[in-house]
PDB file of C-alpha atoms in Angstrom:
ATOM      1  CA  ASN A  19      -0.472   0.027   0.176  1.00 73.00           C
ATOM      2  CA  ALA A  20       1.546   3.713  -0.991  1.00 79.00           C
ATOM      3  CA  GLY A  21      -0.978   5.022   1.855  1.00 91.00           C
ATOM      4  CA  VAL A  22      -1.834   8.631   1.804  1.00 95.00           C
ATOM      5  CA  THR A  23      -0.431  10.544  -1.267  1.00 96.00           C
ATOM      6  CA  GLN A  24      -0.293  13.935  -1.957  1.00 97.00           C
ATOM      7  CA  THR A  25       0.718  15.711  -4.981  1.00 97.00           C
ATOM      8  CA  PRO A  26       2.370  18.265  -5.785  1.00 97.00           C
ATOM      9  CA  LYS A  27       4.896  18.177  -2.637  1.00 95.00           C
ATOM     10  CA  PHE A  28       5.816  21.876  -2.823  1.00 96.00           C
ATOM     11  CA  GLN A  29       3.780  24.676  -5.143  1.00 96.00           C
ATOM     12  CA  VAL A  30       4.157  28.774  -5.494  1.00 97.00           C
ATOM     13  CA  LEU A  31       1.013  30.315  -6.812  1.00 97.00           C
ATOM     14  CA  LYS A  32       0.446  34.182  -7.353  1.00 97.00           C
ATOM     15  CA  THR A  33      -1.717  36.402  -5.208  1.00 97.00           C
ATOM     16  CA  GLY A  34      -5.487  35.431  -7.461  1.00 97.00           C
ATOM     17  CA  GLN A  35      -3.973  31.767  -9.517  1.00 97.00           C
ATOM     18  CA  SER A  36      -6.496  28.720  -8.740  1.00 96.00           C
ATOM     19  CA  MET A  37      -4.833  25.472  -7.930  1.00 96.00           C
ATOM     20  CA  THR A  38      -6.057  21.943  -6.609  1.00 97.00           C
ATOM     21  CA  LEU A  39      -4.301  20.424  -4.469  1.00 98.00           C
ATOM     22  CA  GLN A  40      -4.343  16.545  -4.529  1.00 98.00           C
ATOM     23  CA  CYS A  41      -4.200  13.527  -2.053  1.00 98.00           C
ATOM     24  CA  ALA A  42      -5.058   9.919  -2.472  1.00 97.00           C
ATOM     25  CA  GLN A  43      -5.269   7.162  -0.215  1.00 96.00           C
ATOM     26  CA  ASP A  44      -5.357   2.614  -1.279  1.00 94.00           C
ATOM     27  CA  MET A  45      -6.310   1.471   2.371  1.00 90.00           C
ATOM     28  CA  ASN A  46     -10.632   1.727   1.283  1.00 90.00           C
ATOM     29  CA  HIS A  47     -10.732   4.959   4.076  1.00 90.00           C
ATOM     30  CA  GLU A  48     -14.392   6.276   4.582  1.00 90.00           C
ATOM     31  CA  TYR A  49     -12.834   9.071   6.127  1.00 90.00           C
ATOM     32  CA  MET A  50     -11.111  11.336   4.353  1.00 93.00           C
ATOM     33  CA  SER A  51      -9.956  14.990   5.755  1.00 95.00           C
ATOM     34  CA  TRP A  52      -7.120  18.173   5.022  1.00 97.00           C
ATOM     35  CA  TYR A  53      -6.176  20.137   7.800  1.00 96.00           C
ATOM     36  CA  ARG A  54      -3.118  23.598   6.913  1.00 97.00           C
ATOM     37  CA  GLN A  55      -0.451  23.871  10.151  1.00 96.00           C
ATOM     38  CA  ASP A  56       0.976  27.464  10.166  1.00 93.00           C
ATOM     39  CA  PRO A  57       3.542  27.899  12.809  1.00 85.00           C
ATOM     40  CA  GLY A  58       2.463  28.649  16.005  1.00 81.00           C
ATOM     41  CA  MET A  59      -1.039  27.251  15.644  1.00 82.00           C
ATOM     42  CA  GLY A  60      -0.664  23.165  15.277  1.00 87.00           C
ATOM     43  CA  LEU A  61      -3.274  21.508  13.085  1.00 93.00           C
ATOM     44  CA  ARG A  62      -6.162  22.816  11.878  1.00 94.00           C
ATOM     45  CA  LEU A  63      -9.505  21.429   9.997  1.00 93.00           C
ATOM     46  CA  ILE A  64     -10.029  22.876   6.983  1.00 96.00           C
ATOM     47  CA  HIS A  65     -12.570  20.190   5.435  1.00 95.00           C
ATOM     48  CA  TYR A  66     -13.521  16.930   5.509  1.00 93.00           C
ATOM     49  CA  SER A  67     -15.560  13.835   3.896  1.00 93.00           C
ATOM     50  CA  VAL A  68     -17.153  10.528   5.513  1.00 89.00           C
ATOM     51  CA  GLY A  69     -17.784   9.447   2.433  1.00 90.00           C
ATOM     52  CA  ALA A  70     -17.678   9.464  -1.296  1.00 92.00           C
ATOM     53  CA  GLY A  71     -20.051  12.160  -1.520  1.00 94.00           C
ATOM     54  CA  ILE A  72     -20.119  13.373   1.569  1.00 93.00           C
ATOM     55  CA  THR A  73     -18.497  16.629   2.685  1.00 94.00           C
ATOM     56  CA  ASP A  74     -18.394  19.039   5.862  1.00 92.00           C
ATOM     57  CA  GLN A  75     -16.551  22.041   7.079  1.00 93.00           C
ATOM     58  CA  GLY A  76     -14.021  21.931   9.565  1.00 91.00           C
ATOM     59  CA  GLU A  77     -12.314  25.170  11.405  1.00 89.00           C
ATOM     60  CA  VAL A  78     -10.611  26.748   8.362  1.00 94.00           C
ATOM     61  CA  PRO A  79     -12.836  26.562   5.154  1.00 96.00           C
ATOM     62  CA  ASN A  80     -13.176  29.943   3.489  1.00 96.00           C
ATOM     63  CA  GLY A  81     -11.218  29.931   0.204  1.00 96.00           C
ATOM     64  CA  TYR A  82     -11.241  25.954  -0.090  1.00 97.00           C
ATOM     65  CA  ASN A  83     -13.388  23.863  -1.229  1.00 97.00           C
ATOM     66  CA  VAL A  84     -13.248  19.711  -1.264  1.00 97.00           C
ATOM     67  CA  SER A  85     -15.697  17.395  -3.432  1.00 96.00           C
ATOM     68  CA  ARG A  86     -15.192  12.996  -2.312  1.00 97.00           C
ATOM     69  CA  SER A  87     -16.349  11.525  -6.181  1.00 96.00           C
ATOM     70  CA  THR A  88     -14.514   8.245  -5.266  1.00 96.00           C
ATOM     71  CA  THR A  89     -13.538   6.765  -1.988  1.00 95.00           C
ATOM     72  CA  GLU A  90      -9.544   7.714  -3.047  1.00 96.00           C
ATOM     73  CA  ASP A  91      -9.278  10.404  -3.909  1.00 97.00           C
ATOM     74  CA  PHE A  92     -10.200  13.614  -1.850  1.00 98.00           C
ATOM     75  CA  PRO A  93      -9.323  16.796  -4.108  1.00 98.00           C
ATOM     76  CA  LEU A  94      -8.304  20.349  -2.007  1.00 98.00           C
ATOM     77  CA  ARG A  95      -8.685  23.748  -4.901  1.00 98.00           C
ATOM     78  CA  LEU A  96      -7.992  27.221  -3.549  1.00 96.00           C
ATOM     79  CA  LEU A  97     -10.331  29.575  -5.787  1.00 92.00           C
ATOM     80  CA  SER A  98      -8.594  32.865  -5.399  1.00 96.00           C
ATOM     81  CA  ALA A  99      -4.848  32.072  -3.489  1.00 96.00           C
ATOM     82  CA  ALA A 100      -4.642  34.932  -1.306  1.00 97.00           C
ATOM     83  CA  PRO A 101      -1.326  35.519   0.499  1.00 97.00           C
ATOM     84  CA  SER A 102      -2.948  34.042   3.225  1.00 96.00           C
ATOM     85  CA  GLN A 103      -3.031  30.663   2.148  1.00 97.00           C
ATOM     86  CA  THR A 104       0.412  30.756   1.914  1.00 97.00           C
ATOM     87  CA  SER A 105       0.510  27.015   4.471  1.00 97.00           C
ATOM     88  CA  VAL A 106       1.647  22.904   4.380  1.00 96.00           C
ATOM     89  CA  TYR A 107      -1.696  21.072   4.371  1.00 98.00           C
ATOM     90  CA  PHE A 108      -2.279  17.605   4.780  1.00 97.00           C
ATOM     91  CA  CYS A 109      -4.043  15.043   3.226  1.00 97.00           C
ATOM     92  CA  ALA A 110      -4.880  12.809   6.535  1.00 95.00           C
ATOM     93  CA  SER A 111      -7.629   9.256   5.758  1.00 92.00           C
ATOM     94  CA  ARG A 112      -8.533   6.934   8.287  1.00 88.00           C
ATOM     95  CA  LYS A 113     -10.955   4.096   8.490  1.00 83.00           C
ATOM     96  CA  GLN A 114     -14.682   4.906   9.782  1.00 73.00           C
ATOM     97  CA  PRO A 115     -14.524   4.102  13.426  1.00 61.00           C
ATOM     98  CA  GLY A 116     -17.273   2.020  15.758  1.00 52.00           C
ATOM     99  CA  THR A 117     -16.330   1.435  18.991  1.00 47.00           C
ATOM    100  CA  SER A 118     -12.908   1.479  18.329  1.00 57.00           C
ATOM    101  CA  VAL A 119      -9.712   4.623  17.964  1.00 63.00           C
ATOM    102  CA  TYR A 120      -8.561   4.172  15.122  1.00 67.00           C
ATOM    103  CA  GLU A 121      -5.335   5.549  13.231  1.00 80.00           C
ATOM    104  CA  GLN A 122      -5.443   8.869  11.653  1.00 86.00           C
ATOM    105  CA  TYR A 123      -2.738   8.353   8.355  1.00 90.00           C
ATOM    106  CA  PHE A 124      -1.205  11.420   6.789  1.00 94.00           C
ATOM    107  CA  GLY A 125       0.090  12.054   3.781  1.00 95.00           C
ATOM    108  CA  PRO A 126       3.639  13.502   2.838  1.00 94.00           C
ATOM    109  CA  GLY A 127       2.750  17.470   3.513  1.00 95.00           C
ATOM    110  CA  THR A 128       2.194  20.563   0.589  1.00 96.00           C
ATOM    111  CA  ARG A 129       4.327  23.029   1.030  1.00 96.00           C
ATOM    112  CA  LEU A 130       2.338  25.812  -0.414  1.00 97.00           C
ATOM    113  CA  THR A 131       3.446  29.642  -0.770  1.00 97.00           C
ATOM    114  CA  VAL A 132       1.394  31.748  -2.091  1.00 97.00           C
ATOM    115  CA  THR A 133       3.252  35.516  -3.388  1.00 96.00           C
TER     116      THR A 133
ATOM    117  CA  ALA B   5     -15.792  23.125  22.421  1.00 80.00           C
ATOM    118  CA  GLN B   6     -12.572  21.726  22.804  1.00 86.00           C
ATOM    119  CA  THR B   7      -9.342  23.183  22.811  1.00 92.00           C
ATOM    120  CA  VAL B   8      -6.146  21.545  23.655  1.00 96.00           C
ATOM    121  CA  THR B   9      -2.669  23.502  24.813  1.00 96.00           C
ATOM    122  CA  GLN B  10       0.757  22.862  24.774  1.00 97.00           C
ATOM    123  CA  SER B  11       2.174  25.192  26.700  1.00 95.00           C
ATOM    124  CA  GLN B  12       5.489  24.624  25.910  1.00 96.00           C
ATOM    125  CA  PRO B  13       6.918  25.910  22.588  1.00 95.00           C
ATOM    126  CA  GLU B  14      10.534  24.355  22.933  1.00 97.00           C
ATOM    127  CA  MET B  15      12.032  21.856  24.871  1.00 97.00           C
ATOM    128  CA  SER B  16      16.080  20.358  25.555  1.00 97.00           C
ATOM    129  CA  VAL B  17      16.947  16.914  26.721  1.00 98.00           C
ATOM    130  CA  GLN B  18      19.923  15.300  27.204  1.00 97.00           C
ATOM    131  CA  GLU B  19      21.013  12.371  24.773  1.00 97.00           C
ATOM    132  CA  ALA B  20      19.743   9.309  27.112  1.00 97.00           C
ATOM    133  CA  GLU B  21      17.858  11.478  29.699  1.00 97.00           C
ATOM    134  CA  THR B  22      13.994  11.798  30.210  1.00 98.00           C
ATOM    135  CA  VAL B  23      11.535  14.837  29.634  1.00 98.00           C
ATOM    136  CA  THR B  24       7.803  15.938  29.974  1.00 98.00           C
ATOM    137  CA  LEU B  25       6.279  17.371  27.389  1.00 98.00           C
ATOM    138  CA  SER B  26       2.664  18.987  29.294  1.00 98.00           C
ATOM    139  CA  CYS B  27      -0.529  19.234  27.515  1.00 98.00           C
ATOM    140  CA  THR B  28      -3.956  20.240  28.807  1.00 98.00           C
ATOM    141  CA  TYR B  29      -6.942  19.656  27.156  1.00 97.00           C
ATOM    142  CA  ASP B  30     -10.755  21.433  28.212  1.00 95.00           C
ATOM    143  CA  THR B  31     -13.662  18.949  27.512  1.00 93.00           C
ATOM    144  CA  SER B  32     -17.309  18.611  28.973  1.00 91.00           C
ATOM    145  CA  GLU B  33     -17.807  15.283  27.482  1.00 89.00           C
ATOM    146  CA  SER B  34     -16.561  12.123  29.572  1.00 87.00           C
ATOM    147  CA  ASP B  35     -15.747   9.596  26.467  1.00 87.00           C
ATOM    148  CA  TYR B  36     -13.113  10.630  24.289  1.00 91.00           C
ATOM    149  CA  TYR B  37      -9.286   9.503  22.419  1.00 91.00           C
ATOM    150  CA  LEU B  38      -5.982  11.082  23.430  1.00 95.00           C
ATOM    151  CA  PHE B  39      -3.040  11.154  20.460  1.00 95.00           C
ATOM    152  CA  TRP B  40       0.840  12.053  20.522  1.00 97.00           C
ATOM    153  CA  TYR B  41       1.397  12.656  16.807  1.00 96.00           C
ATOM    154  CA  LYS B  42       5.412  13.509  16.980  1.00 96.00           C
ATOM    155  CA  GLN B  43       6.389  15.890  13.141  1.00 95.00           C
ATOM    156  CA  PRO B  44      10.345  15.484  12.025  1.00 94.00           C
ATOM    157  CA  PRO B  45      12.057  17.551   9.938  1.00 90.00           C
ATOM    158  CA  SER B  46      10.524  15.061   7.176  1.00 89.00           C
ATOM    159  CA  ARG B  47       7.044  17.252   8.370  1.00 90.00           C
ATOM    160  CA  GLN B  48       5.630  13.588   7.964  1.00 90.00           C
ATOM    161  CA  MET B  49       3.223  13.305  11.054  1.00 92.00           C
ATOM    162  CA  ILE B  50       3.681  10.082  13.260  1.00 92.00           C
ATOM    163  CA  LEU B  51       1.524   9.143  16.008  1.00 92.00           C
ATOM    164  CA  VAL B  52       3.704   8.085  18.707  1.00 95.00           C
ATOM    165  CA  ILE B  53       0.435   7.146  21.753  1.00 94.00           C
ATOM    166  CA  ARG B  54      -2.622   6.873  22.263  1.00 93.00           C
ATOM    167  CA  GLN B  55      -5.030   6.937  24.714  1.00 94.00           C
ATOM    168  CA  GLU B  56      -8.303   6.054  25.833  1.00 90.00           C
ATOM    169  CA  ALA B  57     -10.792   8.155  28.660  1.00 91.00           C
ATOM    170  CA  TYR B  58     -11.947   5.536  29.863  1.00 89.00           C
ATOM    171  CA  LYS B  59      -9.473   3.401  30.440  1.00 89.00           C
ATOM    172  CA  GLN B  60      -7.330   4.442  33.695  1.00 86.00           C
ATOM    173  CA  GLN B  61      -3.813   2.507  33.215  1.00 92.00           C
ATOM    174  CA  ASN B  62      -1.431   4.734  30.978  1.00 94.00           C
ATOM    175  CA  ALA B  63      -0.036   3.853  28.237  1.00 93.00           C
ATOM    176  CA  THR B  64       3.154   3.272  26.698  1.00 93.00           C
ATOM    177  CA  GLU B  65       5.044   2.476  23.165  1.00 91.00           C
ATOM    178  CA  ASN B  66       8.753   1.181  24.644  1.00 94.00           C
ATOM    179  CA  ARG B  67      10.392   4.616  25.252  1.00 97.00           C
ATOM    180  CA  PHE B  68       7.213   6.735  25.393  1.00 97.00           C
ATOM    181  CA  SER B  69       4.683   6.500  28.615  1.00 97.00           C
ATOM    182  CA  VAL B  70       1.747   9.402  28.928  1.00 97.00           C
ATOM    183  CA  ASN B  71       0.901  10.514  32.821  1.00 97.00           C
ATOM    184  CA  PHE B  72      -3.374  10.339  32.036  1.00 96.00           C
ATOM    185  CA  GLN B  73      -5.001  12.746  34.631  1.00 96.00           C
ATOM    186  CA  LYS B  74      -8.295  12.678  33.532  1.00 95.00           C
ATOM    187  CA  ALA B  75      -9.264  14.932  36.293  1.00 94.00           C
ATOM    188  CA  ALA B  76      -7.081  17.599  35.935  1.00 96.00           C
ATOM    189  CA  LYS B  77      -7.467  16.978  32.003  1.00 96.00           C
ATOM    190  CA  SER B  78      -3.689  17.137  31.699  1.00 97.00           C
ATOM    191  CA  PHE B  79      -1.833  14.060  29.568  1.00 97.00           C
ATOM    192  CA  SER B  80       1.450  14.406  29.587  1.00 98.00           C
ATOM    193  CA  LEU B  81       3.880  12.549  27.396  1.00 98.00           C
ATOM    194  CA  LYS B  82       7.312  11.009  28.376  1.00 98.00           C
ATOM    195  CA  ILE B  83       9.999  10.193  26.416  1.00 98.00           C
ATOM    196  CA  SER B  84      12.761   7.961  28.333  1.00 98.00           C
ATOM    197  CA  ASP B  85      16.162   7.907  27.095  1.00 97.00           C
ATOM    198  CA  SER B  86      16.596  10.374  24.655  1.00 97.00           C
ATOM    199  CA  GLN B  87      17.553   8.754  21.410  1.00 97.00           C
ATOM    200  CA  LEU B  88      18.678  12.144  19.037  1.00 97.00           C
ATOM    201  CA  GLY B  89      15.501  10.981  16.580  1.00 96.00           C
ATOM    202  CA  ASP B  90      13.484  11.854  18.463  1.00 97.00           C
ATOM    203  CA  ALA B  91      14.284  15.237  18.171  1.00 97.00           C
ATOM    204  CA  ALA B  92      11.019  17.249  16.353  1.00 97.00           C
ATOM    205  CA  MET B  93       7.720  18.525  16.702  1.00 96.00           C
ATOM    206  CA  TYR B  94       5.455  16.915  19.091  1.00 97.00           C
ATOM    207  CA  PHE B  95       1.023  17.264  18.850  1.00 97.00           C
ATOM    208  CA  CYS B  96      -1.120  16.544  21.108  1.00 97.00           C
ATOM    209  CA  ALA B  97      -4.420  16.076  20.115  1.00 95.00           C
ATOM    210  CA  TYR B  98      -7.798  15.369  21.385  1.00 94.00           C
ATOM    211  CA  ARG B  99     -10.856  13.842  19.291  1.00 90.00           C
ATOM    212  CA  SER B 100     -14.226  12.593  20.516  1.00 84.00           C
ATOM    213  CA  SER B 101     -15.848   8.948  21.255  1.00 78.00           C
ATOM    214  CA  THR B 102     -19.189   9.854  19.515  1.00 75.00           C
ATOM    215  CA  SER B 103     -20.131   8.022  16.997  1.00 65.00           C
ATOM    216  CA  GLY B 104     -18.982   9.786  13.403  1.00 64.00           C
ATOM    217  CA  THR B 105     -17.344  12.265  15.339  1.00 67.00           C
ATOM    218  CA  TYR B 106     -14.301  12.921  12.579  1.00 69.00           C
ATOM    219  CA  LYS B 107     -12.501  15.948  14.182  1.00 78.00           C
ATOM    220  CA  TYR B 108      -9.157  16.188  15.781  1.00 88.00           C
ATOM    221  CA  ILE B 109      -8.926  19.197  17.672  1.00 92.00           C
ATOM    222  CA  PHE B 110      -4.583  19.885  17.824  1.00 94.00           C
ATOM    223  CA  GLY B 111      -2.154  21.707  20.225  1.00 95.00           C
ATOM    224  CA  THR B 112       0.136  24.356  19.134  1.00 95.00           C
ATOM    225  CA  GLY B 113       3.113  21.569  19.153  1.00 95.00           C
ATOM    226  CA  THR B 114       6.340  21.807  20.902  1.00 97.00           C
ATOM    227  CA  ARG B 115       9.627  21.346  19.798  1.00 96.00           C
ATOM    228  CA  LEU B 116      11.683  19.128  20.401  1.00 98.00           C
ATOM    229  CA  LYS B 117      15.692  19.162  20.857  1.00 98.00           C
ATOM    230  CA  VAL B 118      17.982  16.590  21.863  1.00 97.00           C
ATOM    231  CA  LEU B 119      21.900  17.250  22.514  1.00 97.00           C
ATOM    232  CA  ALA B 120      24.095  14.882  22.264  1.00 93.00           C
TER     233      ALA B 120
END
């Protein structure tokens, strides 16, 4: 298994440009999510999905869109990039829990710089 | 709303010594999960240890152990026999045990330096 993969690893955008961060997992996990990591802020949840066709907002959703057309993929779209979106972005996935705790698996991250 | 606080932005430890990283949280729930994640310079987030709140016994994983004080809402991580490879950012995280809950709440992290 490749686990959780993210592309690209690095990206530089100009203000106003749009782009899509890709995330894929091959573990048949129902839950997927996007976080952003900023210095001194820890990880903050942007959007998450509990299954194909179902998405919801996290703590900091503004400026981002997501969709989940398949179990494997969960792309994050920046509609009009702003310098405030300069951050490291992590995708994560895990199995739907019943009464057990399932580990959350993280991708390697994408470092995005908006100038 | 739940919150997670890591009050130590940076800690240092001598190689082979023991260090404790602090984490406090706030919640009105009685059942939940707590985690410690390690993030080395590679940026990869690695699960170090987890604790279910209903378990009174503190979790241990080799050189890593926790001191879980439910009444005090404290969840500290102890690293014994520190190694150079332990140098990283460490994040404490909380997740509700309510079925269907997905959201993890992360602390702001503690940077651990290991001195040779």
